Amino acid sequence: MTVYDELVARGLIAQVTDEKEIKELINNGKAVFYIGFDPTADSLHVGHFMALCLMKRLQMAGNKPIALIGGGTAMIGDPSGRTDMRQMMTKETIDHNVECFKKQMSRFIDFSDGKAMIVNNADWLMDLNYMEVLRDIGPHFSVNRMLSAECYKQRMEKGLTFLEFNYMIMQSFDFYTLYQKYGCNMEFGGDDQWSNMLGGTELIRRKLGKDAYAMTINLLLNSEGKKMGKTQSGAVWLDPNKTSPVDFYQYWRNVSDADVLKCLRMLTFLPLEQIDEMDKWEGSQLNEAKEILAFELTKLVHGEEEAVKAQKGAKELFASGSAAQMPEIKLTDDDFTDGEIGILNLLVKAGLASSNGEARRNVQQGGVSVDGEKVDDVKTMISKDSIGEDGIVIKRGKKKFMKVVL
């Protein structure tokens, strides 16, 4: 099976511009491709994870990835999939997020010896001359065609700003620049980016008379793609300080029966033959498939040691209630008032709720327990003395838990 055929078999490819040419490049390790990541937070999340896995897969086949961090486009914000305008970020915030992205990407992509590159589109977008862009780039974009793009049609009823309308042009200019500076001949992205990607390929062909190609990948979980990376307590991040390895493991352990094989094919590096065998699995065997998925992805993001700990902790917790390998939060004297801490505050500090309001709802709905005892009073106070040397276990729902120690 060729590299391209494997991408198809794994359900990764949604649309391509020139399949024959793209096959030739990818299968022979001649693709110099890029994927863009706008630094809208200080950590990548599982929504970016699929793109990183694809980059790693293609690099292993000899192709060269370019990770484009959108320090410039983040100043505008991508309207794709949005019902409102993104919050504007300061340059300082964007620069900080860019540095965080670079560190995390190095866990997936080998940037040594010119095997891959990280570039920031702020390096060229921030210095553009507006009049030159209008004269040089503007004639190659039809407003009628731009307005027919799905990413803009969604916003027309509520109002699309001229600022956001420029995003397609900026993304297209990125591809045009990368082609000229680094010989980048292909752009990858989610299938919601198709219109923007076509803009770049057409700009290169019209301006330079050269061939450039675009290929989109299916959004993971299809109709659930826009929800990907979301849990009741917020986004699932790749940064272990924002989402612990255990919580990351649990996120994938809890995927639905209908999605587990899809996730195994798209995201893991297990042989397709092994995954195809799992197609025959039913009932409790699907739980084993979910454990395999959770372990493989946790290992990929956090390393094998953390994956083993997360898997062991999850099994011990649900088999015997043991807290030996649970994720842990440490409290200090500053966390207590008169030697006590409220249950709502504790849920937030433990990362089991994103706000006091959410914590309140969790308690009122009967989903919170401390050391196996249900807590149904939102005014419950936990004393420092009750935590003791061994700590306590606080749970929200059936599968979210945290060991609290001093």
CSV table of C-alpha atoms in Angstrom, one decimal:
chain,number,residue,atom,x,y,z
A,1,MET,CA,0.0,0.0,0.0
A,2,THR,CA,1.4,3.4,-1.0
A,3,VAL,CA,1.5,6.3,1.5
A,4,TYR,CA,-1.4,8.0,-0.3
A,5,ASP,CA,-3.5,4.9,-0.4
A,6,GLU,CA,-2.9,4.5,3.4
A,7,LEU,CA,-4.2,8.1,4.0
A,8,VAL,CA,-7.3,7.2,2.0
A,9,ALA,CA,-7.7,3.9,3.9
A,10,ARG,CA,-7.4,5.7,7.2
A,11,GLY,CA,-10.3,8.0,6.2
A,12,LEU,CA,-8.1,11.1,6.3
A,13,ILE,CA,-8.6,12.6,2.8
A,14,ALA,CA,-11.6,14.7,2.1
A,15,GLN,CA,-10.8,16.7,-1.0
A,16,VAL,CA,-7.8,17.2,-3.3
A,17,THR,CA,-7.1,19.5,-6.2
A,18,ASP,CA,-5.0,17.2,-8.5
A,19,GLU,CA,-5.0,13.7,-7.2
A,20,LYS,CA,-2.5,12.2,-9.7
A,21,GLU,CA,0.1,14.8,-9.0
A,22,ILE,CA,-0.5,14.8,-5.3
A,23,LYS,CA,-0.1,11.0,-5.2
A,24,GLU,CA,3.2,11.3,-7.1
A,25,LEU,CA,4.6,13.9,-4.7
A,26,ILE,CA,3.5,12.2,-1.4
A,27,ASN,CA,4.4,8.6,-2.4
A,28,ASN,CA,7.9,9.7,-3.5
A,29,GLY,CA,8.6,11.9,-0.5
A,30,LYS,CA,8.7,15.1,-2.7
A,31,ALA,CA,5.9,17.0,-1.0
A,32,VAL,CA,7.0,20.2,0.8
A,33,PHE,CA,3.7,20.9,2.6
A,34,TYR,CA,2.4,23.2,5.2
A,35,ILE,CA,-0.4,23.4,7.7
A,36,GLY,CA,-1.3,26.6,9.5
A,37,PHE,CA,-2.0,27.0,13.2
A,38,ASP,CA,-3.3,30.3,14.6
A,39,PRO,CA,-2.0,30.8,18.1
A,40,THR,CA,-5.3,31.7,19.8
A,41,ALA,CA,-4.3,30.1,23.1
A,42,ASP,CA,-1.1,29.3,24.9
A,43,SER,CA,-1.4,25.6,24.1
A,44,LEU,CA,-2.3,23.4,21.2
A,45,HIS,CA,-5.5,21.3,21.8
A,46,VAL,CA,-6.8,18.0,20.5
A,47,GLY,CA,-8.4,19.9,17.6
A,48,HIS,CA,-4.8,20.5,16.3
A,49,PHE,CA,-3.8,16.9,17.2
A,50,MET,CA,-5.0,15.4,14.0
A,51,ALA,CA,-3.0,17.8,11.9
A,52,LEU,CA,0.1,17.1,13.9
A,53,CYS,CA,-0.4,13.3,13.4
A,54,LEU,CA,-0.7,13.8,9.7
A,55,MET,CA,2.5,15.9,9.6
A,56,LYS,CA,4.3,13.2,11.5
A,57,ARG,CA,3.0,10.5,9.3
A,58,LEU,CA,4.0,12.2,6.1
A,59,GLN,CA,7.4,13.2,7.5
A,60,MET,CA,8.1,9.5,8.3
A,61,ALA,CA,7.5,8.8,4.6
A,62,GLY,CA,10.2,11.3,3.6
A,63,ASN,CA,8.1,14.4,3.0
A,64,LYS,CA,9.0,17.8,4.5
A,65,PRO,CA,6.5,19.6,6.8
A,66,ILE,CA,6.3,23.3,7.4
A,67,ALA,CA,4.4,24.3,10.5
A,68,LEU,CA,3.1,27.8,9.9
A,69,ILE,CA,2.2,29.6,13.1
A,70,GLY,CA,-0.2,32.4,12.3
A,71,GLY,CA,1.3,35.3,14.4
A,72,GLY,CA,0.0,37.6,11.6
A,73,THR,CA,-3.4,36.0,10.7
A,74,ALA,CA,-4.2,35.7,14.4
A,75,MET,CA,-4.4,39.5,14.4
A,76,ILE,CA,-7.5,39.1,12.2
A,77,GLY,CA,-9.0,35.8,13.1
A,78,ASP,CA,-10.4,33.0,10.9
A,79,PRO,CA,-14.2,33.3,10.4
A,80,SER,CA,-14.5,29.6,9.4
A,81,GLY,CA,-17.0,27.9,11.6
A,82,ARG,CA,-17.7,31.0,13.6
A,83,THR,CA,-21.0,32.6,14.4
A,84,ASP,CA,-19.3,35.7,15.8
A,85,MET,CA,-16.1,37.6,15.5
A,86,ARG,CA,-13.1,36.3,17.4
A,87,GLN,CA,-11.8,38.3,20.3
A,88,MET,CA,-8.9,40.5,19.3
A,89,MET,CA,-5.5,39.6,21.0
A,90,THR,CA,-2.6,41.8,21.8
A,91,LYS,CA,0.7,41.3,20.0
A,92,GLU,CA,2.3,40.3,23.3
A,93,THR,CA,-0.2,37.6,23.9
A,94,ILE,CA,0.2,36.3,20.3
A,95,ASP,CA,4.0,36.2,20.6
A,96,HIS,CA,3.7,34.3,23.9
A,97,ASN,CA,1.4,31.7,22.3
A,98,VAL,CA,3.7,31.3,19.3
A,99,GLU,CA,6.5,30.3,21.6
A,100,CYS,CA,4.3,27.8,23.4
A,101,PHE,CA,3.2,26.3,20.1
A,102,LYS,CA,6.8,25.8,19.0
A,103,LYS,CA,7.8,23.8,22.1
A,104,GLN,CA,4.8,21.5,21.8
A,105,MET,CA,5.2,20.9,18.1
A,106,SER,CA,8.7,19.6,18.7
A,107,ARG,CA,7.2,16.5,20.4
A,108,PHE,CA,5.6,15.5,17.1
A,109,ILE,CA,7.8,16.8,14.3
A,110,ASP,CA,11.5,16.3,13.8
A,111,PHE,CA,12.9,19.7,13.1
A,112,SER,CA,16.6,18.7,13.1
A,113,ASP,CA,18.8,18.9,10.0
A,114,GLY,CA,16.3,20.7,7.9
A,115,LYS,CA,13.8,17.9,8.0
A,116,ALA,CA,11.0,20.3,8.9
A,117,MET,CA,10.5,24.0,9.5
A,118,ILE,CA,8.5,26.3,11.8
A,119,VAL,CA,7.7,29.7,10.4
A,120,ASN,CA,5.6,32.6,11.6
A,121,ASN,CA,3.5,34.5,9.0
A,122,ALA,CA,3.9,37.7,11.1
A,123,ASP,CA,7.4,37.9,9.5
A,124,TRP,CA,5.9,38.9,6.1
A,125,LEU,CA,2.3,39.9,6.8
A,126,MET,CA,3.0,42.6,9.4
A,127,ASP,CA,5.2,44.5,6.9
A,128,LEU,CA,2.9,44.4,3.9
A,129,ASN,CA,2.2,47.7,2.1
A,130,TYR,CA,-1.6,48.0,1.7
A,131,MET,CA,-1.5,49.7,-1.7
A,132,GLU,CA,0.9,47.2,-3.0
A,133,VAL,CA,-1.3,44.3,-1.9
A,134,LEU,CA,-4.3,45.9,-3.5
A,135,ARG,CA,-2.6,46.3,-6.8
A,136,ASP,CA,-0.6,43.1,-6.8
A,137,ILE,CA,-2.9,40.6,-5.1
A,138,GLY,CA,-6.4,42.1,-5.3
A,139,PRO,CA,-7.0,41.5,-9.0
A,140,HIS,CA,-6.7,37.8,-8.5
A,141,PHE,CA,-9.6,37.5,-6.1
A,142,SER,CA,-13.3,37.6,-7.3
A,143,VAL,CA,-15.6,39.0,-4.6
A,144,ASN,CA,-18.4,37.0,-6.0
A,145,ARG,CA,-16.5,33.7,-5.6
A,146,MET,CA,-15.3,34.7,-2.1
A,147,LEU,CA,-18.9,35.4,-1.0
A,148,SER,CA,-19.9,31.9,-2.2
A,149,ALA,CA,-17.4,30.3,0.2
A,150,GLU,CA,-19.0,28.4,3.0
A,151,CYS,CA,-16.9,30.1,5.7
A,152,TYR,CA,-18.3,33.5,4.6
A,153,LYS,CA,-21.9,32.5,3.8
A,154,GLN,CA,-22.4,31.3,7.4
A,155,ARG,CA,-21.6,34.8,8.6
A,156,MET,CA,-23.4,37.0,6.1
A,157,GLU,CA,-26.7,37.0,8.1
A,158,LYS,CA,-25.2,38.1,11.3
A,159,GLY,CA,-22.6,40.4,9.7
A,160,LEU,CA,-19.2,39.7,8.3
A,161,THR,CA,-16.6,42.5,8.9
A,162,PHE,CA,-14.2,43.7,6.3
A,163,LEU,CA,-11.4,42.7,8.7
A,164,GLU,CA,-12.5,39.0,8.6
A,165,PHE,CA,-13.2,39.2,4.8
A,166,ASN,CA,-9.5,39.6,4.3
A,167,TYR,CA,-8.6,36.3,6.0
A,168,MET,CA,-8.8,34.3,2.8
A,169,ILE,CA,-6.5,36.7,1.1
A,170,MET,CA,-4.0,36.5,4.0
A,171,GLN,CA,-4.0,32.7,4.0
A,172,SER,CA,-3.6,32.6,0.3
A,173,PHE,CA,-0.7,35.0,0.5
A,174,ASP,CA,0.9,32.7,3.1
A,175,PHE,CA,1.0,29.8,0.5
A,176,TYR,CA,2.2,32.2,-2.2
A,177,THR,CA,5.0,33.3,0.1
A,178,LEU,CA,6.0,29.9,1.3
A,179,TYR,CA,6.1,28.7,-2.3
A,180,GLN,CA,8.6,31.4,-3.3
A,181,LYS,CA,10.7,31.3,-0.1
A,182,TYR,CA,10.8,27.6,0.7
A,183,GLY,CA,9.6,25.7,-2.4
A,184,CYS,CA,6.4,24.7,-0.5
A,185,ASN,CA,4.2,22.9,-3.1
A,186,MET,CA,1.2,21.7,-1.1
A,187,GLU,CA,-1.1,23.0,1.6
A,188,PHE,CA,-3.1,20.7,4.0
A,189,GLY,CA,-5.9,21.6,6.3
A,190,GLY,CA,-9.3,20.7,7.6
A,191,ASP,CA,-12.1,20.3,5.1
A,192,ASP,CA,-13.6,23.6,6.5
A,193,GLN,CA,-10.6,25.4,5.0
A,194,TRP,CA,-11.2,24.3,1.4
A,195,SER,CA,-12.1,27.7,0.0
A,196,ASN,CA,-9.1,29.4,1.7
A,197,MET,CA,-6.8,26.7,0.4
A,198,LEU,CA,-8.1,27.0,-3.2
A,199,GLY,CA,-7.4,30.7,-3.0
A,200,GLY,CA,-3.7,30.0,-2.4
A,201,THR,CA,-3.3,27.4,-5.1
A,202,GLU,CA,-5.0,29.7,-7.6
A,203,LEU,CA,-2.9,32.7,-6.6
A,204,ILE,CA,0.3,30.8,-7.2
A,205,ARG,CA,-0.8,29.4,-10.5
A,206,ARG,CA,-2.0,32.9,-11.8
A,207,LYS,CA,0.9,34.9,-10.5
A,208,LEU,CA,3.8,32.5,-11.0
A,209,GLY,CA,2.5,30.1,-13.6
A,210,LYS,CA,3.6,27.2,-11.3
A,211,ASP,CA,1.8,24.2,-10.0
A,212,ALA,CA,0.6,24.1,-6.4
A,213,TYR,CA,-1.8,21.7,-4.8
A,214,ALA,CA,-4.2,21.6,-1.9
A,215,MET,CA,-5.5,18.6,0.1
A,216,THR,CA,-8.0,18.7,3.0
A,217,ILE,CA,-8.4,16.1,5.7
A,218,ASN,CA,-11.7,15.0,7.2
A,219,LEU,CA,-12.6,16.7,10.4
A,220,LEU,CA,-12.4,14.0,13.1
A,221,LEU,CA,-15.7,12.5,14.1
A,222,ASN,CA,-17.4,14.2,11.1
A,223,SER,CA,-20.4,16.0,12.4
A,224,GLU,CA,-18.9,16.1,15.8
A,225,GLY,CA,-15.7,17.7,14.5
A,226,LYS,CA,-16.6,21.1,15.6
A,227,LYS,CA,-17.1,19.8,19.2
A,228,MET,CA,-13.8,18.0,19.1
A,229,GLY,CA,-11.6,18.7,22.1
A,230,LYS,CA,-14.5,19.9,24.3
A,231,THR,CA,-15.5,18.4,27.5
A,232,GLN,CA,-17.9,19.6,30.2
A,233,SER,CA,-15.0,21.4,31.9
A,234,GLY,CA,-13.6,23.0,28.8
A,235,ALA,CA,-11.0,22.2,26.1
A,236,VAL,CA,-8.7,19.2,26.1
A,237,TRP,CA,-5.2,20.7,25.8
A,238,LEU,CA,-1.9,19.1,24.9
A,239,ASP,CA,-0.1,21.0,27.7
A,240,PRO,CA,-0.1,18.7,30.7
A,241,ASN,CA,-0.4,21.7,33.0
A,242,LYS,CA,-3.8,22.5,31.4
A,243,THR,CA,-5.0,18.9,30.8
A,244,SER,CA,-3.3,16.2,32.9
A,245,PRO,CA,-2.1,13.0,31.1
A,246,VAL,CA,-4.8,11.1,33.1
A,247,ASP,CA,-7.6,13.5,31.9
A,248,PHE,CA,-6.2,13.3,28.4
A,249,TYR,CA,-6.3,9.5,28.6
A,250,GLN,CA,-9.8,9.5,30.0
A,251,TYR,CA,-11.0,11.8,27.1
A,252,TRP,CA,-10.1,9.2,24.6
A,253,ARG,CA,-11.1,6.3,26.8
A,254,ASN,CA,-14.6,7.8,26.8
A,255,VAL,CA,-15.2,8.1,23.0
A,256,SER,CA,-18.3,6.5,21.7
A,257,ASP,CA,-18.4,2.9,20.4
A,258,ALA,CA,-19.2,4.3,16.9
A,259,ASP,CA,-16.1,6.5,16.8
A,260,VAL,CA,-13.4,4.4,18.4
A,261,LEU,CA,-12.2,2.6,15.2
A,262,LYS,CA,-12.4,5.8,13.3
A,263,CYS,CA,-10.1,7.5,15.8
A,264,LEU,CA,-7.7,4.5,15.8
A,265,ARG,CA,-7.4,4.7,12.0
A,266,MET,CA,-7.0,8.5,11.8
A,267,LEU,CA,-4.8,9.2,14.8
A,268,THR,CA,-2.7,6.2,15.8
A,269,PHE,CA,0.2,4.6,14.0
A,270,LEU,CA,-1.0,1.1,14.6
A,271,PRO,CA,-1.0,-1.1,11.4
A,272,LEU,CA,-4.3,-1.0,9.5
A,273,GLU,CA,-4.4,-4.8,9.6
A,274,GLN,CA,-4.5,-4.7,13.4
A,275,ILE,CA,-7.2,-2.1,13.4
A,276,ASP,CA,-9.2,-3.9,10.7
A,277,GLU,CA,-9.3,-7.0,13.0
A,278,MET,CA,-11.0,-4.8,15.6
A,279,ASP,CA,-13.9,-4.3,13.2
A,280,LYS,CA,-15.1,-7.7,14.4
A,281,TRP,CA,-15.1,-6.7,18.1
A,282,GLU,CA,-18.3,-6.2,19.9
A,283,GLY,CA,-19.6,-5.4,23.4
A,284,SER,CA,-16.9,-5.4,26.1
A,285,GLN,CA,-14.2,-5.8,23.4
A,286,LEU,CA,-14.9,-2.2,22.3
A,287,ASN,CA,-13.8,-1.1,25.8
A,288,GLU,CA,-10.5,-2.8,25.1
A,289,ALA,CA,-10.2,-0.9,21.8
A,290,LYS,CA,-10.9,2.4,23.6
A,291,GLU,CA,-8.1,1.5,26.1
A,292,ILE,CA,-5.7,0.9,23.2
A,293,LEU,CA,-6.7,4.2,21.6
A,294,ALA,CA,-6.3,6.1,24.9
A,295,PHE,CA,-2.9,4.6,25.6
A,296,GLU,CA,-1.5,5.1,22.1
A,297,LEU,CA,-2.5,8.8,22.0
A,298,THR,CA,-1.4,9.5,25.5
A,299,LYS,CA,2.0,7.9,24.7
A,300,LEU,CA,2.3,10.0,21.6
A,301,VAL,CA,1.5,13.3,23.4
A,302,HIS,CA,3.0,12.7,26.9
A,303,GLY,CA,5.4,9.8,26.5
A,304,GLU,CA,5.1,6.1,27.4
A,305,GLU,CA,5.8,6.6,31.1
A,306,GLU,CA,2.9,8.9,31.6
A,307,ALA,CA,0.7,6.7,29.4
A,308,VAL,CA,1.4,3.7,31.5
A,309,LYS,CA,0.7,5.7,34.7
A,310,ALA,CA,-2.6,7.0,33.3
A,311,GLN,CA,-3.7,3.6,32.1
A,312,LYS,CA,-2.8,2.0,35.4
A,313,GLY,CA,-4.5,4.8,37.4
A,314,ALA,CA,-7.7,4.5,35.4
A,315,LYS,CA,-7.9,0.7,35.8
A,316,GLU,CA,-7.1,0.9,39.5
A,317,LEU,CA,-9.7,3.6,40.1
A,318,PHE,CA,-12.6,1.8,38.4
A,319,ALA,CA,-11.6,-1.7,39.6
A,320,SER,CA,-11.0,-1.0,43.3
A,321,GLY,CA,-11.3,2.7,43.9
A,322,SER,CA,-7.6,3.0,44.6
A,323,ALA,CA,-6.1,6.5,44.4
A,324,ALA,CA,-2.5,5.3,44.0
A,325,GLN,CA,-2.1,6.6,40.4
A,326,MET,CA,-4.7,9.3,40.3
A,327,PRO,CA,-3.9,12.8,39.0
A,328,GLU,CA,-3.0,15.0,42.0
A,329,ILE,CA,-3.5,18.6,43.1
A,330,LYS,CA,-1.5,20.0,46.0
A,331,LEU,CA,-3.1,22.6,48.3
A,332,THR,CA,-1.1,25.2,50.3
A,333,ASP,CA,-2.0,27.2,53.4
A,334,ASP,CA,-3.0,30.0,51.1
A,335,ASP,CA,-5.9,27.9,49.7
A,336,PHE,CA,-7.6,27.7,53.1
A,337,THR,CA,-9.6,30.3,55.0
A,338,ASP,CA,-9.6,29.6,58.8
A,339,GLY,CA,-8.4,26.0,58.0
A,340,GLU,CA,-11.2,25.3,55.5
A,341,ILE,CA,-11.9,25.4,51.7
A,342,GLY,CA,-15.4,25.3,50.1
A,343,ILE,CA,-16.4,22.4,47.9
A,344,LEU,CA,-17.0,24.7,44.9
A,345,ASN,CA,-13.6,26.4,45.2
A,346,LEU,CA,-12.0,22.9,45.6
A,347,LEU,CA,-13.7,21.6,42.4
A,348,VAL,CA,-12.4,24.6,40.4
A,349,LYS,CA,-8.8,24.3,41.9
A,350,ALA,CA,-8.8,20.6,41.1
A,351,GLY,CA,-9.8,21.3,37.4
A,352,LEU,CA,-13.0,19.4,37.7
A,353,ALA,CA,-15.1,22.5,37.0
A,354,SER,CA,-14.3,25.6,35.0
A,355,SER,CA,-16.1,28.0,37.3
A,356,ASN,CA,-18.0,28.2,40.6
A,357,GLY,CA,-21.2,28.3,38.7
A,358,GLU,CA,-20.4,25.0,37.0
A,359,ALA,CA,-19.2,23.5,40.3
A,360,ARG,CA,-22.5,24.5,41.9
A,361,ARG,CA,-24.5,22.7,39.2
A,362,ASN,CA,-22.4,19.6,39.6
A,363,VAL,CA,-23.1,19.5,43.3
A,364,GLN,CA,-26.8,20.2,42.9
A,365,GLN,CA,-27.1,17.5,40.3
A,366,GLY,CA,-25.6,14.9,42.7
A,367,GLY,CA,-22.4,14.3,40.7
A,368,VAL,CA,-19.8,15.2,43.3
A,369,SER,CA,-18.3,13.0,46.0
A,370,VAL,CA,-15.4,13.2,48.5
A,371,ASP,CA,-13.8,9.9,49.5
A,372,GLY,CA,-16.9,8.1,48.3
A,373,GLU,CA,-19.4,10.2,50.2
A,374,LYS,CA,-21.8,12.2,48.0
A,375,VAL,CA,-21.8,16.0,48.6
A,376,ASP,CA,-25.2,17.6,48.0
A,377,ASP,CA,-24.7,20.9,49.8
A,378,VAL,CA,-23.0,23.7,47.9
A,379,LYS,CA,-21.9,25.2,51.2
A,380,THR,CA,-19.9,22.2,52.2
A,381,MET,CA,-16.5,23.1,53.7
A,382,ILE,CA,-13.5,20.7,53.6
A,383,SER,CA,-11.2,21.1,56.6
A,384,LYS,CA,-7.4,21.0,56.2
A,385,ASP,CA,-7.3,18.4,59.0
A,386,SER,CA,-9.6,16.1,57.1
A,387,ILE,CA,-7.2,15.9,54.2
A,388,GLY,CA,-4.4,14.6,56.4
A,389,GLU,CA,-1.3,12.9,55.2
A,390,ASP,CA,-3.0,10.5,52.8
A,391,GLY,CA,-5.1,13.1,51.0
A,392,ILE,CA,-8.7,12.8,49.8
A,393,VAL,CA,-10.3,11.8,46.5
A,394,ILE,CA,-12.8,14.2,45.0
A,395,LYS,CA,-14.9,12.9,42.0
A,396,ARG,CA,-17.2,14.6,39.6
A,397,GLY,CA,-19.5,12.2,37.8
A,398,LYS,CA,-18.3,8.7,37.2
A,399,LYS,CA,-15.0,9.3,35.3
A,400,LYS,CA,-13.5,12.6,36.5
A,401,PHE,CA,-11.4,12.4,39.6
A,402,MET,CA,-8.6,14.1,41.5
A,403,LYS,CA,-6.5,13.3,44.5
A,404,VAL,CA,-6.2,16.3,46.8
A,405,VAL,CA,-3.1,16.4,49.1
A,406,LEU,CA,-1.4,19.1,51.2
